[in-house]
Every structure is written in structure tokens, then in C-alpha cells.
Amino acid sequence: MKVDRRSFLGLGLGAVAGIAISPVGAKLTDDLSIWTQNWPWTPVPPDGEITYDHSVCSLCPGTCGITVRKIDGRPVKVEGRDTYPVNNGGACLHGIAGLQYLYDPSRVRTPLRKINTRFVPVSWEDALSLVADRLGELREKQTPEALACITDTDQGSVAGLFKHFMAAFGSPNLLTMPDLESWLAKAAETLHGSGHTLGFDLDHADFVLSFGAGLIDGWGSPVACFKAVAGRKQRDAKLIQFEPRLSNTAAAADKWIPVNPGTEADLALAMCGVLLRENLFEPEFADGFKGGFMRFNAMVQEKYPVEAVADLTGVPAVIIEETAIAFAKAKMPVALPGKGRGDGAQSLKEFAAVHTLNCLVGNINKKGGTFVRQNTDYLDFPYPVQDAVARKGMAAPRQAASVQELTARINQSGESELKVLMVYNANPCYSLNDPSSIRTAFEKIPFKVCFSSFMDETAMVSDVILPISTFLERMEDVPSKAGFAGSVVGLAKPVVNPVFDTRSPGDAVIQIARALGGTLSQSFGWRNYEACLEEVAAGIWDDLIRQGYAVLLNPFPAEPVTTDFAFLAENPETIQPAGEYEFTLIPIDNIGITTTVPASSPFAIKTVSDRIIKGQDMFVEINPQTASGLKDGGFVTLTTPAGSARVRVDFNDGIMPGVIGMVKGLGHRFDNKYVAGKGVNVNDLISPVIEPGSGTDAAFGVKAGISRA
Amino acid sequence: MDAALIPEGVKRCSFPKFMLGIAIVGAVLLWGVYAMLLCWFKGLNQTNMNDYYGFALWIWADLAVIAIGGGAFFTGLLKYIFKIDELKNIINFAVIIGFICYSSALLILAIDIGQPLRGWFIFWHANVHSMLTEVAFCLSCYFAVLTIEFIPNILENRQLNKVPFFHHLAHNMHGTMAIFAATGAFLSFFHQGSLGGVAGVLYGRPFAFREGLLIWPWTFFLFTWSAAAFGPCFTLLVTRITEAVAGKKLVKDNVVHLLAKISGWMIVTYIIAKIIDTIYWATVTAPGLGFKMSHFYTNNGFYGYWILIAEIIVCGVIPGLLLINKTTRENPTLRLVAITLGVIGVCLNRWVMVLQVVAVPVMPFDTWALYIPSWQEVATTILPVAYGIILIAVTYRYLPVFPQEVELNQPTAQES
Amino acid sequence: MSEIENKTEHGSMDGATACAAGDPKNDTGLGLGVIFFIVAFLICFLSGWLLFPKLLYSKHEQPFNFDHVLHVEEAGSCDACHFLREDGTFSGIPKMVSCLECHTDEPMGDTPDELIFAREYVAKEREVPWFVYAKQPDCVFFSHAAHINAAGMDCKTCHGPIGETRTSRPYEENRLTGYSRDIWGKNIWGIKKNSWDRMKMNDCAKCHEQETGHKGYCFQCHK
Amino acid sequence: MIQDKIAHKFGMVIDLDKCTGCGSCTVSCMSENNVPFKEDESDKKDSITWMRVYRLTNGKPFPDAQIVYLPRPCQHCGGTGDHGHSPCVSVCPATATDYGYDTGIVSQIYTRCFGCRYCMVSCPYHARYFNWWDPVWPEGMEKYLSPNVSPRMRGVVEKCSFCYHRYQLAREKAYVDGVDEIAEAAYQTACTTACPAAAITFGDLNNPAHKVHQIVKPDPHPDPMNPGVVGKSRNPKVFRLLERLGTNPKVYYMSEREWVRKLGDSYLEGEWEKVKNIYGSASQ
């Protein structure tokens, strides 16, 4: 017997036959397909009990109420909170994508300290004592004013704690970023005296005259504005939009009137002229006029004749007249200042001029009108305990009125007078014009502390980063602002334990003060931030706890309003786009792209059109009529006095000939591939121009040249 | 070296030379296999397909190879059912080509689907309303038939044939071949048609949509007819190429002329039907949905009117006429031109019915979508070509594929 | 005359000679081949039926033994622990909080299992990582409310007499799919005797067809 | 039992004059339905957005240019004659997508789909998306995924489901409450509830009590000019996308602006003028 080919054949055949009539084949075929249905690398979300938490979103000045759906305590969805007095259900895309910020790739996960250009993780204790030591030195040297602090806003108890800290420490150099609220406050202060701010009753107004305000492009409290704009049909209200381009707001408006960029103030003043000439201003309210009303009248008649302004603005004289008259004759007219989101570089002259229209028609503190009200201060901080050092420091002159004034000053001086800088929830090294100059100024400040949730451009240049819990991980009072008619304070509650080793900014400030000891720890006697909040917001605490918010002012302010025209009567100069080029470059606000803190979430970026971002490149809008020699979608080099950038062009019939529109909020340079590294930061192309009246950058646009690249 | 395997009485190139050729084509094959593995393990992100181009190069390749593989069922039909006996001299080769085409089609489908391991769902959870289901069933059944038709030819290999069992098997299978040919023809009629139906039933895509008979849109019949018409062209083309490579005549002219003539008449009748269909679609169907014909063609170079003219006139009418006319048909060069144009024509038709369908914007605010295949797609599409060449080379070398070869290549006096 | 016919003419004879030539060797070879065939066949056949199922599933013991009988006596009914929440969703395997309605970190009885429970889980405030025999894959949406409240079914029909068990059988998991063996059924061919022996889609469909006259639309049970 | 009640026909009407193109619906949908995202989503032909917002222009030059935004979920087509043979359902070879005659919702079963993509080719609305890539979330981010919708694996097609899981949850609630009907408010899609402008109205087109029915006023009779078309709106301002193809979508759109309504379908010269004032057979 000899083993040959046939034997092996038998072996093989036998094996095959044996397997064939066993379950192996059938079972494996089925199981293999089931395996593909349950690939171990495809996540399976655990199921559990569904619960809902109410809170408030503080991603933007909108302050919408949110409801967070949770599964066994794990947040899975953010939605607008029904019956919340700001947004009444509904939410914007950034709020809905809020959960993505919890696990954002650029989250700062632990306190960091910079040791020669590299960040190393340190414990909270080390980080805090490090900061306290540097601050302590300033007080020992009797130079507390060498500390400066930049916060995103001056509203709410966290900003309040920083203010409290600066006062107790002894430095007047507390600055806030230029957001819409700050501009409205400036305008209100200029015309109605300090301590005032403005709100607009858009839900009832029947004639809204918007000077570039992007009502549905992110202006004010976005969701509230969306509702107001969308609800126009029912209460047949009109929206007239003056703007150099067909923004979403202009597209949704009843009438879009293109206006040359940077001439909005002149347009408003010309309209004031028309109202005064035609005696269309409201006599009763006019009783409150003082401070050079006559001079103002004379000035506008002389300096802003309709014909001349028509040439300047590109708006036909007849349209100016008609619109002004229609505005005056409307039952509940409101004029809105603040181009785009109304933050960043704006112009006090423009805000004042536009608001003057409101004053002239006298639809002030009435239903469907403009609310001029005291800053609703629901917070009652105890007076800080100050020692001699602190008093001396507070007596010292304030270094600057705005961040850009400050950085300009530092860049001029050989050595920075400031020794320590604290930045809270702001990204000046990205979101202000000419951020590179701000970075260089910051480099000259020996020690910078950044209270931030994300490793953004500003965090990267600082020496210590204190990681802050996001709005979903901590408690905070969130007051409505940014032109919202009502006055609501919401309570943001932690819906999830901090994902990383982060703390509430309030706690961080208190702990720093404690570490400094002396009068500072006396001024900060609270156990922790929550205890502090409960104490300083005692007046509304019950409401906050019971319903998650408190309504401060209902329905609208009653106190009489006086109006002072002195500022405008002097006819301050209008800041025009600087430079010698043929085009005017203006920044565009896009609802899907955030321009301050934090940067957009992956979901938000995903909604952005491929006519704004394509791969790593961004598009700029240009009217085909003035795009000779260029081709749609082609690459161009955009040149301004401040610099140049390589972008692609998007032929767009919705933008004025001669104007180039460039979206704000792109060109981030930090470690987050979902948002960073896409496009160019338009701020890099614009140099700040400080407006005398406000001491703040008012360079909204800039002259630009464009050539094929 | 492998002399023992080579059929008696025929000349073949030396084994090393043969292996060299195989190695060259084999390299291409391996390239394709590599691309295939990439697609299987990394997923279809390896392709340039996207949500607009859900069907692209691969589906085209499928439809094309099945169309040109139609020579097998049609020749079989003529030989075994209509008893046109001369065709026995080319039927083996037609079957081999068919076998190659259909096995390639199945392979490409296996790469094209996003979840290959679930591929069997199409049979297990079949949706009888779907043309694709019909395709899948008929395709696999007909492939089985082709295999059966191929087996006897394999068994005629000199060594295998020595085994009495195989010998008799081959003999008996030849006897029963008529049944299989009939089944094959029947199955082919359906799946060739269903492939036409795949496009024709898309009532959401006005470019593809056609009215029809009962559940079958006109494209159903057009596809079957065109496969029968152009399939033989491909059979003849490959035969011609094989002859060129082998450097000798393999099939007698009368056989070639006959097949060419039949093909010619089929093409002419088909193209008439196609022209009628196109006119009806352009003037009745599409306008009824609000679309002018000009909507479906663009000047972007990919989908211009040229494609329509190329398909119908240049690669339809012309080859048809060349093949029905005796003088042009029997002129080798013109015949070669005709069959080549024919093959291009049917491929072009399948291309249009797959890619232009998805390229054309349907929503008024939508835009034309363009697509360039990735190298992985190209490689996996060339893979079957390489595999086909190798299979033909091997079968030609070791099997008595061409019954007339010996007779046509008698050694002359000087040689003996 | 074609080559094929050529061959068929003399073929038979060639074949015969071939056989004659190789007779003896062939037989032995063939015989051996047959033996090999049978051996291989038996090995593969048996291992396919007996060994394969063993290899396919991995066994896991529950964290500790759970006496359903005892708990049913104490608690009264299944839904005392496995209840529908107010929003209609099903609570499934009880969480620690439910257990603590009766239990404390001090054992009530004297079984070693309860001791494990008290020491390892209650005391350490950990959830018990039970293996769920009836665990369905992620793609399945199953509404207990629909079957209990609307259809008035009992637990046993699908879950079997688990309430009458004093010990927890080991949980068997398909190594390839991660499914609980209860889904396919104990029988390797998936043959079932009782309504609860198998929990595949067809079993749902069959019952739905009987009860509602329609096996249901995909989304009724898939997500 | 609820399923024994008369069949629902869930659908929505979107007011394009209210829509601001803000993208809340898109994001709400993505976060509700565990839609994945990539580092680069700027290739819109490879970017999964069940609810996609299209930007429409009137094509006029400055200063007459106008924009409108059109949100496009799956249209949940009833198919020719509204018999449930939707373009996609009728072509799926493996029955991975079916038409729920009890809800009018077109399903998509990811574990059944084997990725042939025929349904995508059949859909003129590009409402279907293929998972070209494995879904990958940044480290930790998978923690926010919802258990109500199972994440898709690479190689299958996915699309809008009208948030069917919300319907399921509403039904479960109804079961324990022992009520037969699901209240209009009890089942609303994620895009509807998210829309800040309240531009989306969702409900049962078969239920005269529901807002969507009152706005759309669907015509029960086939369109005399095109028998395949059923459920044409009798509201002059309401239209459907590509209605003439006979796909019978359950998503309706509303606009005061004629140029917008005209963009909803294809018309030969002069056709629009003829048909623009014909709204369903009842208005004949």
C-alpha cells in the first residue's frame, strides 16, 4: 500500500464533504455578516434612563435657555429650553453642538506652565501659587497697577469677581473685549449719561431700520432675533437693511439698500437731518433733549445735506428721504446700530448717530421701541478691603480704554509698564484687528495668566494656563445683554462633572486671592464660587434656584430719559477704510462661524458652505462686474496695507461692485484639525484705527487690492 | 517541457517565452489585486466615488463586460437552438470569453459593494421588485451555466482526456449542451435586460427613465438586443487578436463572415430601435417631466452631445452598415474597424446609462457632477482584463479551443 | 470532422488501455484513497458538529449566583425589579438603587452569594456587572411597553422560566459576533422547541404575523 | 393597540420665507442621530448631512440678487401614485429600506444594507448618504452619542428617518399612559424643535387636526394633469420638490415668492405660466 496522489485527493474530498454537511459553513457565513454589523470599532452608546436638565448657554451674548437630555446622567443632546424668556425654545447651532466642546480636541485638560516655549502639566496648587507669587511681587514692589486684566465682558458675577479682585489688588487696568454690549453701553453713556445701556423691543417693533445689523447673522441674542425677524409676517412689520452686501439678513429683509461700507454713520446723520428739517421728531420726548441739540441740528443741516450724503453713501437721495420719513411715520420704529454681529471694530459715532434716530422719533421706553435703561445691577458685591498699596494703585491713571490702545502703548514703549496680565475667556491674539501686533505686545509682558477652556492663540502665548470648566460643567449667573429687550438673569448649572482637571473661573480667582493673603483674602472670604454667587445674587437667588432664571425688569424701564447731543454736535470724524487700493475689504459675519471664544465646533464648521471653505482654502465674495481678469473659484492674492493673503474668489451678485467680503472667524492656528488651519483670519489684513471718541478700534473695513495668484 | 499537455498536431511557442508573457500580464494582475485588497480592507474611501456618483467606473465595467460577454449566449443560441453548425468552430472560444466576462463581473461586484461579507443578503433577503435582484440571480445562474459549458472543453485536454471518466463526461456533456445553451439564452435574456432595467426604472432620474412594457422599461429590451448584437463583435475581435498574437489563422473565414453578418443585422435592427427610443424619450418622456433634451447635455467635455453621436452614429450605424454589406464585411480591415467600433459603441452606451445618469442635475438648483476614477478603481477594472488574457493564453495553449486550427495550419512539405 | 468528434471516436478505447495499464496500482491507491476519504470525512464531520460549537462560544460566569425564586417570593413579581419607567422605557436589569430598596451592605440571608454582593458591590458602591442573556444587538429597538401593556404578553414567552431558577447559568458569548448564545439558540442549527429558545428576527416576525397579521415594517424593531 | 388605528402619514412643511439658513436644523439632526464628521467636510459630495440646507439664488445681477435657503431632509416619497414604491425602496435589492404604510416613513436599516448604493442613484434629492469612511470621534467624544439611534458602520447607506426613534418613544409613553393617539406635540423631529425661526411644521398629513394638514391641505385625488401625483397641496403658496416626477414627497415647502416656488420643479418655456395657479384637482 503506497500513499499517492489519489490518497491525498481522498483526504481533501473527505474533509470538504465532512465540513459541508456540518453546520460550520452556514453558521460562519451568518456570523461573519453579523460581525460586520457589530464591528468592535464602531461605538455602541449605552442605554439607560432618560432625564432632562435645564441650564443656560453662555457661548455667546445670546444667553439662551437650554435643556440637556441625559442617559443615566450622560449628556447626549442640547436643545433650546421651552418657555425660557430669551429664546422660548429653539436654539442656535452652536448651542446645540455644545456637547462637542466638552471633548473638544483643543480643550486644556490640566493646568499648564510654559517652560521655555513648551507647556508642561502642573497641579492646580502649583499653578495657583505660581500666579500668586508673581502677583505678590507686584504688591511688594508697591506697583499693583502693573497688573492688567482682560475679560470677555463686564457682566455677571465672574466678571464681577475679577473687578473685585482688581480693586482689592489695586489696579485700574481692567479691560473688556469690544462686544456688542460694550458698544451699546458706550453709545447710551454718550447720549444718556453713564450707567445706561440699550435694548431693542424687536418682538413688537413694526419698522426696523438696520444699519448693517446682522439680525439673522448672529447679532445680539441670535435666537431672539431669529424669532423677531421670522415673526414679521404675522404682525406685518417691516425690516429695512442698509448693508454693502446681501447678507442673510438683507436677503430676509423687506428691502435691502446697498450702502458704501463705512458710510453708515453719515447716512444716519443725513436721516437725522431730514427728520429735523421736516419737524418729524417727537416734541414730547424732545423735552429731554439738551447738550447742544441746536448745535447738532445746525451741524447736520450743514455737514450732511442729503445730496452730498447720497454721493458718499451710494444711496439715492430720494431713498434717504423716503426711508427717513417712513421711519418717522411708523408706529413703533427702531433703528439698529452694529454691523454684522455688532462686536469687534465698530464706531461710536455710528452707534450714536443711529441711536439718535431713535431719540428723535422718541420711540424710547415704549412697547416696540428702544429701551434706555440703567445697567441692571442685580449683583451686590461687598466693598473690597483695600490696603494702602491697593489705594495707591487704584489712584494711578488707567493705562488704556481698550485692549488695542493698551497693546499699541506697550509696543511704542521700550519696556512694558505692565508686568502681569490676566486674560479670562477672551482671545485678543486672534479676534481683534492685527492680532500679530497684539501678540508682540503680549510677548513684552513678563508674565501672562490665561483662564481658558481651550488652547487658543492667546493661551499659547501665555505663561500659565488655568483650565476653566465649560458652561456645561459649572455654575454661573448669565445675564441677558447685547440689545435684548428684556432683562433676564439665567443660572447655568453643571449638567456633567468636569471632564478634565478643570475648575470654575470664580473658584480660581478666589483661590488666587486667598493665596495672596492679607487684604485680598479678606476681600474674598467666600468658601467657594457658588457660596459667593449665592451671597452676591441673594436678591434673585430663590428665582434662580426655583425656575433657573430671574426676570429683573418688566415690561420696560419707566424712568425719564435725557439726551445729550454734545458728542455728535462736534461732528467727530468718521473712520474710513484706510489704504490706497481700489477695493474695499469688509469682514463678514457668518452664523456658522464663531469669531471670538470658543472657536466653532466640528458640527458648526460642517454646516459652512463650500463657497466659504474648500479644503484648507477660503473664498472671498466679489461682484463679477468688478472682477475683471479673475475667474470664479480661482486663486487670488489679496493685498492690504496690513498684509496679504492667498484666497479663492467667489463671484457673488449679492455684493456691491468694488467691495470684497471676507468671512470672519477662520484661519485659526491651534491644534484642532476640525476648525484650525482653514482659510485666513481677516483680522490679519486690517490694522486697528483708534476712534478718538471711544478710544477703541473702529477699523471695520480696509482698502485692498486683488490680483491673480 | 509542457509538451505533454499541448493538444496534438498544433504548434505552440516555447514554454519560457510563454511564461515570460504570462509574467508580464501577471504583474498587472497583481497590481489590480493589490488595489482590490485596499478597497476591501480600507473601504470604498479608496475610490473617487461620492454621494453623487454612487455608481461609477465599476458598475460601468460590469455592464460593459456583461454586454460584450453576450457573444457567448448568442452564439450558443445560434449553434445549439438554431442549429447553425459552422459556429461550432468558434463556440468554444465564445464560451471562454463569456466565462471570463461573467467571472470578472462577479468579482467587480464583490469589490464594489460596501459590505462584501453581506453580499449574500441580495439572495437571502431578496427584494423581488428590484432589477438588481434579478440581475444578481440570473447573473450567478448563467455563470454556473457557462462553467458547465466550459468544462467539456477543459476535459478535452490531452492528459485529462486520458481518464476514461472525464473522457466520457466530456462526450456526454457535449450531447446535452443544447439544454444548457437554451437555459443560458433564457437567463441571459433576463439579466441583460435587467441591467437595462437598472437604469430604465429610475423615475427619479429623467435621463435614465423610460416607459416600457408591463414592468420592463424599453431599456430592458434594448440592453438584451444590444448585447446579442455587439457580443459577437467582441468574440470576433478577441479571435482576431488571438490570431494576431499566435501568428496563425484559427477560424475559417466563412465562420467569421457568418457571425459578422448575423451581428451586423442585429446591430442595424438594434440601432433603429435605439434611435426610435431616443427620439421618443427626447420628445415625449423627458419633456413630460419638464426637461428639454439640452438639459441633459453640457459643454463641459465629459457629457456633450458628441457622446450621443459617437454612440449612435459612429459606433452604431456605421459598424452595422459595414457588417451587413458583403464586400465591406469580407474586407478584413473594414471588418476589424466595424467590430472594434461596435465594441466601443456598446461600452459607450453602458457608460452613458450609468455615469451620465448620475451626472445630470435633477433638482433645478443642483449642479453637474464630474468624476475622475482613482487609481484603485482603474487598477481593479484592469484586473479582469489581465486575468482574461492569462486565461485565454492558458486555454489556447493547453486546450483544443479552435477545432479548425490543425486543419488550417498543416505543416508544409519543406517543414516535414 | 472536428477534433471533438475525432476524440469521441477513439476515446473509449484509449480510456480502456489506460485502465488496463494501471490496474493493480490504481486499486490499492483507490482503496487507500477511500480510507483516507472516510477518515477525513469523519473527523471533519464530527468536529463540525461537536467541537465547532464549543470553540465558537466563550463562557462567562455571572459575578455571583442569583436566586430568582427567592427574590420572586420576596418581591412578588418580575416587574418589582424589572419595571417600565414612567416614560414607557424599560428599566431592564435593576440598578443598585433598586436593590438597595431592600438590601443594605449587611447581608439579609446567609448565602455566600449575598455576601459577595454586600461586600464587593454594595459596600464599594459599584453596579453589579451582570451578563444579560437576552441582550439584543444595538440595531434592535424592542419596546417592552408594547408587548406587556399593549399586547398583554407575559415575560416567560420570550424569556422562559427564568423566574423559576435558583442558580444563574453561565453566559455564553459568540466570539465572532459578540451575541449572547440565547439569540441564536442553544441548538447549533438554531432549532427551537419552546417560544423562548431563540430570539432572532424571524421569531419576532413570526409572532407578529400571527398576532397582528403583518410581520411589521423594518423601523418597528430596528434603529 | 396604536398600530391598529388608521394609518398616519407623517410629513412636514417648511416656510422658506421664515428659514434663515442658520443651520440649527442640520446640527440638531446630526447630534440627535449620531451623524459622524471628518476633519474636512468641505467636499459636500462626501459629507453626511441628513438635513442639508441648499442656498438658492434668483440669478439676477446686483442689486436685484436674492437668496433663499432650502432645508432638504429625506422627502419620504410615497412613490408614483403614493403606493409606497418610493424610488429608493423599489430598487433596494436586499430590502434594507422599506415604506412604512402605517407612518408613511421610509426606513433605512444599516445592518441589512450591503452598500450597493443603488438607492442613492435612484434618489433625485441626494437625500441618501454613503459611509465611505469608518465613523471616528475625537477621543472621548463618543460619550455624547445617543442610544436611540445606532451609529452606522463603514460601507452602508444612511439617511433622515424623520427621527423615528422619537415616534417610538412617544408610542411607549402612550402605551404606559394607556392612550390610543399620539398627541401632535408628542412626536416632533429634532429639526422641527430646533428651528429658532419656527419655519418647520411637522405632523400627520392625514390628520385634519394637525397644523401641517391645515397648512398643506393635501389633495386626496390624483392630479388630473399627472395621475402619478397624489397629495398635491391646495395651498397656492405650497409646493413640493420635483413633484412632476411623481415621487410624491411628504416634505412640502412654502413661499410667498414666485421665483422660489418655480425653483421647486423643472418647466419648459411657458409651462410655469400655465401651471402656477393650479393647486390640486379641487381648485379646477
Coordinates of C-alpha atoms in Angstrom, one line a residue, chain A residues 178-412:
Chain A
P178 CA -15.3 95.0 22.4
D179 CA -18.6 93.1 22.3
L180 CA -22.0 94.5 21.2
E181 CA -23.0 95.2 24.7
S182 CA -19.9 97.3 25.3
W183 CA -20.7 99.4 22.2
L184 CA -24.3 99.8 23.2
A185 CA -23.3 100.9 26.6
K186 CA -20.8 103.4 25.2
A187 CA -23.5 104.8 22.9
A188 CA -26.0 105.0 25.8
E189 CA -23.4 106.7 28.0
T190 CA -22.6 109.2 25.3
L191 CA -26.2 110.2 24.8
H192 CA -27.9 109.5 28.1
G193 CA -25.1 109.6 30.7
S194 CA -23.1 106.8 32.3
G195 CA -24.6 103.7 33.7
H196 CA -27.1 103.3 30.9
T197 CA -27.4 100.7 28.2
L198 CA -29.7 100.0 25.3
G199 CA -32.2 97.3 24.5
F200 CA -34.5 96.9 21.4
D201 CA -38.0 95.5 21.5
L202 CA -37.8 93.7 18.2
D203 CA -40.7 91.4 19.1
H204 CA -43.1 94.3 18.8
A205 CA -41.4 96.9 16.6
D206 CA -43.2 97.4 13.3
F207 CA -40.4 99.2 11.4
V208 CA -36.9 98.1 11.9
L209 CA -34.2 100.2 10.3
S210 CA -31.0 98.2 10.4
F211 CA -27.7 99.8 9.7
G212 CA -25.9 96.5 8.8
A213 CA -27.0 94.8 11.9
G214 CA -26.9 91.1 11.1
L215 CA -30.2 90.2 12.8
I216 CA -30.0 86.7 11.5
D217 CA -26.2 86.6 11.1
G218 CA -25.5 86.5 14.8
W219 CA -26.3 90.0 16.0
G220 CA -27.4 90.4 19.6
S221 CA -29.2 87.4 21.1
P222 CA -29.4 85.4 17.9
V223 CA -32.3 83.1 18.6
A224 CA -34.5 86.0 19.9
C225 CA -33.5 88.0 16.8
F226 CA -34.4 85.0 14.5
K227 CA -37.8 84.8 16.1
A228 CA -38.4 88.5 15.8
V229 CA -37.4 88.5 12.1
A230 CA -39.3 85.4 11.3
G231 CA -42.4 86.6 13.1
R232 CA -42.6 89.8 11.0
K233 CA -45.2 88.2 8.6
Q234 CA -47.8 87.8 11.4
R235 CA -47.6 91.3 12.7
D236 CA -46.8 92.8 9.4
A237 CA -43.6 94.6 10.5
K238 CA -41.0 95.9 8.0
L239 CA -37.3 95.3 8.1
I240 CA -35.1 97.7 6.0
Q241 CA -31.5 96.7 5.8
F242 CA -28.7 99.1 4.9
E243 CA -25.6 96.9 4.0
P244 CA -22.9 96.7 1.4
R245 CA -23.7 93.1 0.7
L246 CA -26.7 90.8 0.5
S247 CA -26.3 89.2 3.9
N248 CA -28.8 86.6 5.1
T249 CA -30.4 89.5 7.0
A250 CA -30.5 91.7 3.8
A251 CA -32.0 88.7 1.9
A252 CA -34.7 88.2 4.5
A253 CA -35.4 91.9 4.8
D254 CA -38.4 93.6 3.1
K255 CA -35.9 95.9 1.5
W256 CA -32.2 95.8 1.0
I257 CA -30.5 99.1 0.4
P258 CA -26.8 98.8 -0.5
V259 CA -24.6 101.4 1.1
N260 CA -20.9 102.1 0.7
P261 CA -19.0 100.4 3.5
G262 CA -18.0 102.8 6.3
T263 CA -20.6 105.5 5.5
E264 CA -23.4 104.2 7.7
A265 CA -22.9 107.0 10.2
D266 CA -23.1 109.7 7.6
L267 CA -26.3 108.0 6.3
A268 CA -27.8 108.0 9.7
L269 CA -26.9 111.7 10.3
A270 CA -28.4 112.7 7.0
M271 CA -31.6 111.0 8.0
C272 CA -31.5 112.8 11.3
G273 CA -31.2 116.0 9.2
V274 CA -34.3 115.0 7.2
L275 CA -36.3 114.4 10.4
L276 CA -35.2 117.7 11.9
R277 CA -35.8 119.6 8.7
E278 CA -39.2 118.1 8.3
N279 CA -40.0 118.6 12.0
L280 CA -40.7 114.9 12.2
F281 CA -39.1 114.5 15.7
E282 CA -41.3 113.8 18.7
P283 CA -41.8 117.0 20.6
E284 CA -42.8 115.4 23.9
F285 CA -39.6 113.3 24.1
A286 CA -37.7 116.3 22.7
D287 CA -38.2 118.0 26.1
G288 CA -35.5 115.6 27.3
F289 CA -33.0 117.0 24.7
K290 CA -30.2 119.0 26.0
G291 CA -26.5 119.5 25.4
G292 CA -26.3 121.2 22.1
F293 CA -29.4 120.0 20.4
M294 CA -29.5 123.2 18.4
R295 CA -25.8 122.9 17.5
F296 CA -26.4 119.3 16.4
N297 CA -29.3 120.4 14.3
A298 CA -27.2 123.1 12.6
M299 CA -24.3 120.7 12.2
V300 CA -26.3 118.0 10.4
Q301 CA -28.1 120.5 8.2
E302 CA -24.7 122.0 7.2
K303 CA -22.5 119.0 7.1
Y304 CA -24.9 116.3 6.0
P305 CA -27.1 117.6 3.2
V306 CA -29.0 114.7 1.6
E307 CA -27.5 115.2 -1.9
A308 CA -23.9 115.1 -0.7
V309 CA -24.5 112.1 1.6
A310 CA -26.2 110.4 -1.3
D311 CA -23.0 110.6 -3.4
L312 CA -20.9 109.5 -0.4
T313 CA -23.1 106.5 0.6
G314 CA -24.3 105.5 -2.8
V315 CA -27.9 105.6 -1.5
P316 CA -30.1 107.7 -3.8
A317 CA -31.2 110.9 -2.1
V318 CA -34.9 110.1 -2.7
I319 CA -34.4 106.7 -0.9
I320 CA -32.7 108.5 2.1
E321 CA -35.6 111.0 2.3
E322 CA -38.3 108.3 1.9
T323 CA -36.8 105.9 4.3
A324 CA -36.3 108.6 7.0
I325 CA -39.8 109.8 6.6
A326 CA -41.2 106.2 6.6
F327 CA -39.2 105.6 9.8
A328 CA -40.5 108.7 11.5
K329 CA -44.1 107.9 10.5
A330 CA -44.0 104.3 11.7
K331 CA -45.9 103.5 14.8
M332 CA -43.1 101.6 16.5
P333 CA -39.8 102.3 14.7
V334 CA -36.4 101.1 15.8
A335 CA -33.1 101.9 14.3
L336 CA -30.3 99.3 14.9
P337 CA -26.6 100.0 15.0
G338 CA -23.8 97.4 14.9
K339 CA -22.6 95.9 11.7
G340 CA -22.6 92.1 11.5
R341 CA -22.6 90.7 15.0
G342 CA -22.0 94.2 16.3
D343 CA -18.8 93.3 18.1
G344 CA -15.2 93.9 17.4
A345 CA -14.3 97.0 15.5
Q346 CA -17.3 99.3 15.3
S347 CA -17.7 103.1 15.5
L348 CA -19.1 105.1 18.4
K349 CA -20.1 107.8 16.0
E350 CA -22.1 105.4 14.1
F351 CA -23.8 103.9 17.1
A352 CA -24.6 107.3 18.4
A353 CA -25.8 108.6 15.1
V354 CA -28.1 105.6 14.6
H355 CA -29.4 105.7 18.1
T356 CA -30.1 109.5 17.7
L357 CA -32.7 108.5 15.1
N358 CA -34.4 106.5 17.8
C359 CA -34.2 109.5 20.1
L360 CA -35.6 111.9 17.5
V361 CA -38.7 109.8 16.8
G362 CA -39.0 109.4 20.5
N363 CA -40.0 105.7 20.5
I364 CA -38.0 105.3 23.7
N365 CA -39.0 103.0 26.6
K366 CA -42.3 102.2 24.9
K367 CA -43.6 98.9 23.5
G368 CA -41.9 98.1 20.3
G369 CA -39.3 100.7 20.8
T370 CA -35.7 101.3 22.1
F371 CA -35.2 100.8 25.8
V372 CA -32.7 103.1 27.5
R373 CA -32.2 101.7 31.0
Q374 CA -29.8 101.7 33.9
N375 CA -27.3 98.8 33.9
T376 CA -29.4 96.3 35.8
D377 CA -27.0 95.5 38.6
Y378 CA -28.6 92.6 40.4
L379 CA -25.1 91.8 41.9
D380 CA -24.3 93.2 45.3
F381 CA -20.5 92.7 45.9
P382 CA -19.3 93.8 49.3
Y383 CA -16.8 96.7 49.1
P384 CA -13.3 95.3 48.7
V385 CA -10.9 95.6 51.6
Q386 CA -8.1 97.8 50.3
D387 CA -4.8 98.5 51.9
A388 CA -2.5 101.5 51.2
V389 CA -0.9 99.7 48.3
A390 CA -4.3 99.0 46.7
R391 CA -5.5 102.6 47.2
K392 CA -2.3 103.9 45.7
G393 CA -2.6 101.6 42.8
M394 CA -6.2 102.4 42.1
A395 CA -5.3 106.1 42.1
A396 CA -2.8 105.6 39.3
P397 CA -4.1 106.5 35.8
R398 CA -5.7 103.8 33.7
Q399 CA -3.3 102.6 31.0
A400 CA -5.8 102.5 28.2
A401 CA -9.5 102.4 27.4
S402 CA -9.3 99.4 25.2
V403 CA -7.1 96.4 24.6
Q404 CA -5.8 97.8 21.3
E405 CA -4.9 101.1 22.9
L406 CA -3.1 99.2 25.6
T407 CA -1.1 97.0 23.2
A408 CA -0.3 99.9 21.0
R409 CA 1.1 101.7 24.0
I410 CA 3.2 98.7 25.0
N411 CA 4.6 98.3 21.5
Q412 CA 5.6 102.0 21.5

